[in-house]
PDB file of C-alpha atoms in Angstrom:
ATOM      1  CA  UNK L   6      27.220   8.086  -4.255  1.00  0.00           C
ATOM      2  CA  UNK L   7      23.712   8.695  -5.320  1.00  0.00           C
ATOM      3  CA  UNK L   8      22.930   4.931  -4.988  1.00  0.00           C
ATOM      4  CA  UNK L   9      24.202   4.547  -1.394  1.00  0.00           C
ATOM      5  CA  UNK L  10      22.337   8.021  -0.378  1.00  0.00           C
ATOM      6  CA  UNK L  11      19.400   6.179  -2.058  1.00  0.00           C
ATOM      7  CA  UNK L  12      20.169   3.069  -0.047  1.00  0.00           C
ATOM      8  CA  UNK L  13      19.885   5.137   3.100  1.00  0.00           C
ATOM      9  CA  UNK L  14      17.251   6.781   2.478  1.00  0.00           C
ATOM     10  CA  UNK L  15      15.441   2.943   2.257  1.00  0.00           C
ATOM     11  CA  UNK L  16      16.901   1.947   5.647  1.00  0.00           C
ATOM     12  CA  UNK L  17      15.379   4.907   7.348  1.00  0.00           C
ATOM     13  CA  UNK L  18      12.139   4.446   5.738  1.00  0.00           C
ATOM     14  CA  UNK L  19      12.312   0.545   6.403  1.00  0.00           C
ATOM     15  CA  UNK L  20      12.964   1.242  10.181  1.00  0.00           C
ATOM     16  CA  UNK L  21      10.687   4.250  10.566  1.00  0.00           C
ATOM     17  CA  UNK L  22       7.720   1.859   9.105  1.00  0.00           C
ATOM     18  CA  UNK L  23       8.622  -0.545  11.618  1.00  0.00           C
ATOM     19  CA  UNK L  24       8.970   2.257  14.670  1.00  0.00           C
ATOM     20  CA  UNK L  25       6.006   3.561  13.752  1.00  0.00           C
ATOM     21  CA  UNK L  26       4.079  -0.103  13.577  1.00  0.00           C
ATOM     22  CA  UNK L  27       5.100  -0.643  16.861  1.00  0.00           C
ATOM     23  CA  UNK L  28       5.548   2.764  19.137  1.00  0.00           C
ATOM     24  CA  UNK L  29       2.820   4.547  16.786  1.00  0.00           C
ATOM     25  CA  UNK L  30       3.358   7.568  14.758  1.00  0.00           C
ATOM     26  CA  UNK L  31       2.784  10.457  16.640  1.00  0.00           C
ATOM     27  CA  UNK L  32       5.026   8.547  19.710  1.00  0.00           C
ATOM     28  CA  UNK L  33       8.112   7.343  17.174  1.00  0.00           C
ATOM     29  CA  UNK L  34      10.378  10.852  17.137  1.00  0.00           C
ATOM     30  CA  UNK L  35      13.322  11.645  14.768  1.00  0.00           C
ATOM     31  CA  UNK L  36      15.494  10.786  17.812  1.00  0.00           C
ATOM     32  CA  UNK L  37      14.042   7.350  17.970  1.00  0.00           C
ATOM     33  CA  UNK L  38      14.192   6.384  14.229  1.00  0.00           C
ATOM     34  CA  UNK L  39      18.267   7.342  14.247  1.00  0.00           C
ATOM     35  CA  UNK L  40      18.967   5.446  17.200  1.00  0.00           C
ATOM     36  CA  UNK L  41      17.769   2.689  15.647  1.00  0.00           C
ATOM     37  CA  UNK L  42      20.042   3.279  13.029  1.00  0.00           C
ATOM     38  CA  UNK L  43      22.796   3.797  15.092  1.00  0.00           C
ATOM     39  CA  UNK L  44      23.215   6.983  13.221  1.00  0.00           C
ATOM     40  CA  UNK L  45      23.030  10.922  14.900  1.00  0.00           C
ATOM     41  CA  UNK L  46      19.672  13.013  14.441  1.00  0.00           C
ATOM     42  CA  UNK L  47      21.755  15.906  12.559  1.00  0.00           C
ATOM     43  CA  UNK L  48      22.356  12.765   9.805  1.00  0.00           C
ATOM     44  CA  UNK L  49      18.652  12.049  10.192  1.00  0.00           C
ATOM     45  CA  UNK L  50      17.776  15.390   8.612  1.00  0.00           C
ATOM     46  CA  UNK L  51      20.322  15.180   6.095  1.00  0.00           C
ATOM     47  CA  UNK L  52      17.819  12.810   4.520  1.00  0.00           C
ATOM     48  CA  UNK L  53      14.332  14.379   5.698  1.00  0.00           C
ATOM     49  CA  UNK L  54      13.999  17.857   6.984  1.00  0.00           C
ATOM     50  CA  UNK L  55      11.362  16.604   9.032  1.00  0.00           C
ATOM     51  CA  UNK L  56       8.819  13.494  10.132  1.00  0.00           C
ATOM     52  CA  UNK L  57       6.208  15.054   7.653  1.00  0.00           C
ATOM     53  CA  UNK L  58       8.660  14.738   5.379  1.00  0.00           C
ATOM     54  CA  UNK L  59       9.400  11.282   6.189  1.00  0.00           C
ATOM     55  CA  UNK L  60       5.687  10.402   6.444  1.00  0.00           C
ATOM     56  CA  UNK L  61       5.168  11.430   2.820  1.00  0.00           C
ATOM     57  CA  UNK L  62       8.138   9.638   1.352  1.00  0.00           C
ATOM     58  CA  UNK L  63       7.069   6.523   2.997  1.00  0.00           C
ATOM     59  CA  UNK L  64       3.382   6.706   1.431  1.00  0.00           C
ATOM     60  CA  UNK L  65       5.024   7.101  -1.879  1.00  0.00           C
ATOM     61  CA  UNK L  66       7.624   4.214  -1.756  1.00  0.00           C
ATOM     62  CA  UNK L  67       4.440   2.407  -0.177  1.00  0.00           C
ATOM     63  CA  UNK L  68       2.640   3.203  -3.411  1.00  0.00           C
ATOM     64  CA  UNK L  69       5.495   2.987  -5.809  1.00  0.00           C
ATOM     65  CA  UNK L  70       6.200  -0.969  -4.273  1.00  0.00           C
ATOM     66  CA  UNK L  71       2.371  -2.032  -4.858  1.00  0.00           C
ATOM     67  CA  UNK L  72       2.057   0.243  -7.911  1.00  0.00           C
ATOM     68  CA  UNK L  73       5.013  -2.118  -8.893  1.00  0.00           C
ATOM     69  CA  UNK L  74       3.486  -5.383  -8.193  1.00  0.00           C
ATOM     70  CA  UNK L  75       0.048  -4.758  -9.552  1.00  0.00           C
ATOM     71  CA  UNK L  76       2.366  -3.376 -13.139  1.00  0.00           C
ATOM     72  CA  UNK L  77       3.469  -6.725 -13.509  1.00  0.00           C
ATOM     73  CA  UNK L  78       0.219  -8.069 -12.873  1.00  0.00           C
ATOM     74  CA  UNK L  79      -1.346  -6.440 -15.550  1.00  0.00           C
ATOM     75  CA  UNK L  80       0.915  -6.838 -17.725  1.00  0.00           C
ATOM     76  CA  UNK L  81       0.107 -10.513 -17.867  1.00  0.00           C
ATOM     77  CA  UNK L  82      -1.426 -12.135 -20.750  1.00  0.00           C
ATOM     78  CA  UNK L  83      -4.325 -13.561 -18.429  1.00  0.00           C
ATOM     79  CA  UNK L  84      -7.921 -12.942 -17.458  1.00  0.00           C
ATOM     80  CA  UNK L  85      -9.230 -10.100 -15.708  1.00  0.00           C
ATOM     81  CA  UNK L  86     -10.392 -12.673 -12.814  1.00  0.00           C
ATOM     82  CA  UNK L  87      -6.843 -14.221 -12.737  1.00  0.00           C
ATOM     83  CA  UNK L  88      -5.763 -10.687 -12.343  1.00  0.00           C
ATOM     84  CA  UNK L  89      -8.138  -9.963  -9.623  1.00  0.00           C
ATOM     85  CA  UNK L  90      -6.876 -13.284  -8.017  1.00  0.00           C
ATOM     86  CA  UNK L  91      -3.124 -12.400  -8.729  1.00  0.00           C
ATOM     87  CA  UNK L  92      -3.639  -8.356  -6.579  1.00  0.00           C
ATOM     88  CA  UNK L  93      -5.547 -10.009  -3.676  1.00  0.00           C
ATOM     89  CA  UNK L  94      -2.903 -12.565  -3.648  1.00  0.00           C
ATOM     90  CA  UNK L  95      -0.421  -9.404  -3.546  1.00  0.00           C
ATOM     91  CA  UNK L  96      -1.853  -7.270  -1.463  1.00  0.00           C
ATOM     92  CA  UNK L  97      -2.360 -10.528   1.119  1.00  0.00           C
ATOM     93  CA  UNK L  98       0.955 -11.148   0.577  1.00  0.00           C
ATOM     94  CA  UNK L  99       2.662  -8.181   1.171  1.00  0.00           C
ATOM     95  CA  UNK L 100       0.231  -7.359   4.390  1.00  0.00           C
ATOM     96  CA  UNK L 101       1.811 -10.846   5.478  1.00  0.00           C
ATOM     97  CA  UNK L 102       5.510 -10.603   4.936  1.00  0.00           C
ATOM     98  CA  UNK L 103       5.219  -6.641   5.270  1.00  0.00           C
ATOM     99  CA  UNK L 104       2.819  -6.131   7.248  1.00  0.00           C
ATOM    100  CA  UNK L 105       4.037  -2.269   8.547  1.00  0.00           C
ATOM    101  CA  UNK L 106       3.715  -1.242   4.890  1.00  0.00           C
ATOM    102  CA  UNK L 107      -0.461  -1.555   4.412  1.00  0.00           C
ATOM    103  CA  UNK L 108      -0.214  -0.769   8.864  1.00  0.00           C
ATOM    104  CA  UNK L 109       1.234   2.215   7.807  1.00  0.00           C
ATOM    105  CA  UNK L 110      -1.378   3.000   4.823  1.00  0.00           C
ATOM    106  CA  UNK L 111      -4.421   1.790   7.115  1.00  0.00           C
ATOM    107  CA  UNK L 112      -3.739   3.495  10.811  1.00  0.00           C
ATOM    108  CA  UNK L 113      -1.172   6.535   9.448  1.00  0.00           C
ATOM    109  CA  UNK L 114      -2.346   7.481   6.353  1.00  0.00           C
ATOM    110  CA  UNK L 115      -5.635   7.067   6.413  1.00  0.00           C
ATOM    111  CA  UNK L 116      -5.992   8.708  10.415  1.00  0.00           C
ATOM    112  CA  UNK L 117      -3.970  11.019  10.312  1.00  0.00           C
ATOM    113  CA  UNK L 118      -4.433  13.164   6.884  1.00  0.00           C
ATOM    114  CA  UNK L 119      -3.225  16.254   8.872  1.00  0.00           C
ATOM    115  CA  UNK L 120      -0.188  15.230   8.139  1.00  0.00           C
ATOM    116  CA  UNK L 121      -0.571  14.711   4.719  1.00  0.00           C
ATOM    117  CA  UNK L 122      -2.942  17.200   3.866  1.00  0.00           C
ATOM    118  CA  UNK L 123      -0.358  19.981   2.156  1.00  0.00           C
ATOM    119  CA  UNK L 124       1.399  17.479  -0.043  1.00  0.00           C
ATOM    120  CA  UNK L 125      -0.900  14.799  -0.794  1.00  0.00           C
ATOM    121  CA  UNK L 126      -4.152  16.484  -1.791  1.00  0.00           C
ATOM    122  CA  UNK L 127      -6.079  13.608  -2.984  1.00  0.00           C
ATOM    123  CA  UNK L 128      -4.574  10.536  -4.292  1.00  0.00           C
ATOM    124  CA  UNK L 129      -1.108  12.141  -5.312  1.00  0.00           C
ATOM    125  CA  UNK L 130       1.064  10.371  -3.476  1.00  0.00           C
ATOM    126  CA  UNK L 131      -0.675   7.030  -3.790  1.00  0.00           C
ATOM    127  CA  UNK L 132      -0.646   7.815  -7.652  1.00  0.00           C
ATOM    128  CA  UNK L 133       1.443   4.706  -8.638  1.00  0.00           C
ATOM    129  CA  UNK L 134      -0.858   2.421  -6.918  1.00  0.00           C
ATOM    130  CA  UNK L 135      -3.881   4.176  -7.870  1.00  0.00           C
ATOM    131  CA  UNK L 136      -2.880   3.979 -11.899  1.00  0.00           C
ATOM    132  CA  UNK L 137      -2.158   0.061 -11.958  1.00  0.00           C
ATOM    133  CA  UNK L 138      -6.203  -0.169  -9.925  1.00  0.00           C
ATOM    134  CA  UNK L 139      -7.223   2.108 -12.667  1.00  0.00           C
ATOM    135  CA  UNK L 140      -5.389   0.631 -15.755  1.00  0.00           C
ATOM    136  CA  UNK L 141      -6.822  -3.098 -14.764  1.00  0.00           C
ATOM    137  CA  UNK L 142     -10.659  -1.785 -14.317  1.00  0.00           C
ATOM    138  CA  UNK L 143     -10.286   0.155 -17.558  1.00  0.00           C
ATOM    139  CA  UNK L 144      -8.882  -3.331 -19.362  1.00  0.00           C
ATOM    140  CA  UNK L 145     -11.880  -5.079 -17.403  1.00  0.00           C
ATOM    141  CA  UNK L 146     -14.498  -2.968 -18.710  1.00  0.00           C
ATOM    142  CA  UNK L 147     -12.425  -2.697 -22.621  1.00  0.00           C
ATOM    143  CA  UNK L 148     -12.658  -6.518 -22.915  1.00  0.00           C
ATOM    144  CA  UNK L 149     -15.994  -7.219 -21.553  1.00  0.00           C
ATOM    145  CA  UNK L 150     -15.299  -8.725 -18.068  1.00  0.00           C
ATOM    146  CA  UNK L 151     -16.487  -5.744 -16.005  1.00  0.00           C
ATOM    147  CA  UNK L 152     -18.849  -3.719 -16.051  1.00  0.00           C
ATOM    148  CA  UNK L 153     -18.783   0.021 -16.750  1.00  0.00           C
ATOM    149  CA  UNK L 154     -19.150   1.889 -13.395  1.00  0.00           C
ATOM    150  CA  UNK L 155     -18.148   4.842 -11.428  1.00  0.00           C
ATOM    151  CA  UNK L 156     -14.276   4.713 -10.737  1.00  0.00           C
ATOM    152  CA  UNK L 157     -14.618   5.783  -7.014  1.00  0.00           C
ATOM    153  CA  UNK L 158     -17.278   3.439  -6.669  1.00  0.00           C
ATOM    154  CA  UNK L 159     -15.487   0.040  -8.196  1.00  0.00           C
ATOM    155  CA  UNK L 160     -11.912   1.152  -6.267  1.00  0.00           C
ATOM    156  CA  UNK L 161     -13.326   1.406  -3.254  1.00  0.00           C
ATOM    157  CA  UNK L 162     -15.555  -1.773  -3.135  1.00  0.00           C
ATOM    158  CA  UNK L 163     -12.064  -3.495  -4.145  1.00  0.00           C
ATOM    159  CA  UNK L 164      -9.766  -1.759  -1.281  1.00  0.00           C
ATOM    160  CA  UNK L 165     -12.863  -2.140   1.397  1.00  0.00           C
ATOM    161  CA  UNK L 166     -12.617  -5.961   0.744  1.00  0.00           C
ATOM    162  CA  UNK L 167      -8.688  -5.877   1.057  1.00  0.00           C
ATOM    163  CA  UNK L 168      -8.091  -3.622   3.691  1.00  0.00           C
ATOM    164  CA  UNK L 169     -10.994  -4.560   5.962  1.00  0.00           C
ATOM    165  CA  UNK L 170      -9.593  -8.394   5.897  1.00  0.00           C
ATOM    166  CA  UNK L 171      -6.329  -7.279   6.185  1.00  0.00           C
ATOM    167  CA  UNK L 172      -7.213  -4.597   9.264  1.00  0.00           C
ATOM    168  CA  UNK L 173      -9.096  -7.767  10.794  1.00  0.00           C
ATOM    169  CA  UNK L 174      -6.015  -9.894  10.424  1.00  0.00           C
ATOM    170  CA  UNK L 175      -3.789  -7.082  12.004  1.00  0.00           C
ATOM    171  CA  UNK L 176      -6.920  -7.311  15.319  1.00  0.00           C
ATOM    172  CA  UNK L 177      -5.831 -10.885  15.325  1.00  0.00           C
ATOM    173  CA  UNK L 178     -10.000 -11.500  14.298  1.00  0.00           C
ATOM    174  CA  UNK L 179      -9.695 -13.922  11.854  1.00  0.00           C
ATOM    175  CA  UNK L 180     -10.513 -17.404  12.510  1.00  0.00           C
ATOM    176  CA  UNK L 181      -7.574 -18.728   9.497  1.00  0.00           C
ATOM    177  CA  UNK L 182      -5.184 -16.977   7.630  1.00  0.00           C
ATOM    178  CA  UNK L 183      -4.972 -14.090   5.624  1.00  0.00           C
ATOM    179  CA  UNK L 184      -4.229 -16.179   2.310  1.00  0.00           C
ATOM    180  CA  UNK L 185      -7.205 -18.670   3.260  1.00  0.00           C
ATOM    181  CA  UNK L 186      -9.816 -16.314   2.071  1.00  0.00           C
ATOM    182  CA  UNK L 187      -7.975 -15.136  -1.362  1.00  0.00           C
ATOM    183  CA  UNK L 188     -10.633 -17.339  -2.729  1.00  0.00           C
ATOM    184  CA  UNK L 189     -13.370 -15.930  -1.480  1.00  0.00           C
ATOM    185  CA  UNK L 190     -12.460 -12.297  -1.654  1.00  0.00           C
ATOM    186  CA  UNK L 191     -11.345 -12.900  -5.223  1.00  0.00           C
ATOM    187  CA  UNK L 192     -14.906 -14.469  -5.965  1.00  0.00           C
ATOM    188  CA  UNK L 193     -16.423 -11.404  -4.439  1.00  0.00           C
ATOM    189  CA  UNK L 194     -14.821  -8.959  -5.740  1.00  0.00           C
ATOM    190  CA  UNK L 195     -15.026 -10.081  -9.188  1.00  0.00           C
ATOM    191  CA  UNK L 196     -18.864 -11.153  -8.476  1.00  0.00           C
ATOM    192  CA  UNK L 197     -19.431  -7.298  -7.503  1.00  0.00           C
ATOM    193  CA  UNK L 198     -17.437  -5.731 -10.554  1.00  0.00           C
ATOM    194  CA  UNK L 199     -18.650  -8.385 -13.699  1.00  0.00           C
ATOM    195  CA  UNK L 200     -20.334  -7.288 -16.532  1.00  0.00           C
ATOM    196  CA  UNK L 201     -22.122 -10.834 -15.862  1.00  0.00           C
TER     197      UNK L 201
END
């Protein structure tokens, strides 16, 4: 029971991502999200007592997918520029093939922290993500390839690289594609966080 409840829960966060990629989040409703679903708005709340609700799950299963990914990155037995390489080749990925997921983190979560403020006080429901960024600068800096610096600093040179390509790519900006300049955001990246 608990696994179909879970598997629920996955479809309304799958089709509330997309809703609110599309309509926006302050114009998707409840109503909207369980019509899609084919499913009645007193079932809806069965599963969230409320969008807030909703909106806060989603930024954790956000996090808990990437925090995923970049865990299996760094668990690799390879270089701390291969694993720079490997999470812009993630995060490109996923901003390809899901693109509502970092939509969601970029124009809801980031805009709207209202709506996040109670439950989410600084980076605790991004925490999964957060760790595995954490865990590969500490290994960087431990074996030499980066260079000792400022957490806050080194994270958010790294995210402003990903998620300003990937918010030009969603403005339809960029001359190529997304996974044409892993490359060259790699190279940067690792250029601005070496101990060389």
């Amino acid at each position: 029971m608990l696994d179909k409840k879970q598997l629920k829960k996955e479809q309304i966060i799958q089709t509330a991502l997309e809703l609110f990629a599309s309509k926006g989040f302050y114009s998707t409703t409840i109503p909207d999200i369980a019509l899609s679903l084919k499913m009645s708005v007193g079932n809806m709340y069965n599963y969230f007592k409320s969008k807030d609700t909703l909106a806060i799950e989603i930024i954790k299963y956000i996090s808990a997918y990437l925090g995923e990914k970049l865990k299996e990155i760094n668990e690799q037995e390879i270089s701390t520029k291969e694993k720079t390489r490997k999470i812009v080749e993630i995060y490109f990925k996923t901003a390809s093939l899901k693109p509502e997921m970092i939509d969601y983190f970029l124009r809801i979560y980031l805009s709207n922290r209202e709506v996040f403020k109670e439950s989410c006080e600084g980076m605790l429901c991004v925490n999964e993500f957060v760790t595995e960024i954490m865990i590969y600068f500490e290994e960087g800096v431990k074996c030499g390839d980066l260079r000792e610096q400022d957490f806050f600093s080194a994270f958010g040179l790294f995210m402003g690289y990903l998620g300003g390509m990937v918010f030009l790519k969603g403005e339809n900006v960029l001359p190529k594609d997304l996974n044409d300049y892993v490359d060259d955001i790699t190279f940067n990246i690792y250029k601005a966080l070496s101990a060389e």
